[in-house]
Amino acid sequence: MAKTPTATRTAKTPAKAPAKAAVVARPVARRTVARKRTAPAATPGTVEQWTWRRLRRKTKVGVVVSAKMAKTVIVEVGRQREHPLYKKVIRVRKRFATHDEAGDAKAGDLVRIQESRPFSATKRWRLVEVISRAGEAGAAAPRVADIERALEEAEGVVQILAPEREEPSVGSAPRPPEEQPE
């Protein structure tokens, strides 16, 4: 009796069937579609929810050193820090490219800037207000330290870093030295 090709196929088919069944029985992974997250649309009449980052944006006070570009001013912010090794107080200055939409800041003005979204490759700050104009009387123009202190007090950031010494009041008399018994 000669074997037919169909007979050999039917004989081999049961041996391969479990392997195919295992492949079919395996759960198919669900496809996930990546979607871009968007902010929920604000409906009219509702107050926009502010994130903690927007509420806690950094502010700095500095002097405009260049106002030659359109809608951009360069603000130089100075601060003092102690040298880590030599303990000498050093004046450190840093320049920030700042977005000035109205174009009202001129060179020499004392301004307040606030951190914001990137406006360009180098601009990440925007002009909040012009505190004093260049050329104002020296007595009328506030000092940078006074303005920063007022801003910190308004934001509630004031912390006592070193305890202050109690000085005797004007009306109190000095205490007499204590007598030692003999």
Phi, psi and omega in degrees: 000129184265142180279135177267156181296329179290328179293321179292326180291319180292329179289323182277337184299316180299332180290325181272343184302317180298325180294318178293323179295325179293323180291319181289325184286343181293135182292139180276132180291138179286140175279136176247138180258123179284124179242143178283132178284132178235153178289142178297140181292133180281127178275147180297139179097349179255151180276134181291136179280126179265140177277163181296328182292322179290326180287331185255033179291140182287145175235146179223156178241129181205184183248135177287123179255340179212132177226042186268346181263160179283126178060020179222133173232151176259121182250128179259120181252125180253144175213165179243138177219162181268136178295133186295330182261312187269351175062020176270143179282126184245142175270123180246132179239142178223143182253138180237129172282125189236139179278125179237092186298314184282337181074030184266356180270138178240167179298134180096350180287146174267121188229162174247131180241157182226143179292143183207190179293160178292124176268332178203194182295331183243344184268116175230014181230153177230151181282125179267309181203155172264115185281312176213147182274155176291140178091357176291162178299141184299326180288327183280332182282126180287155178277155182298318182297321179295320181292317179298320179296318179295321178295318179296320178295321180293326180274352179078030184261000186293124177225143178274116181273322179233136179295137179277148179282142176276121178263144180297142179289165186293322185278348185274144180270153178293147181284137179288149179294146181286141180274141178262134180290144180260000000 
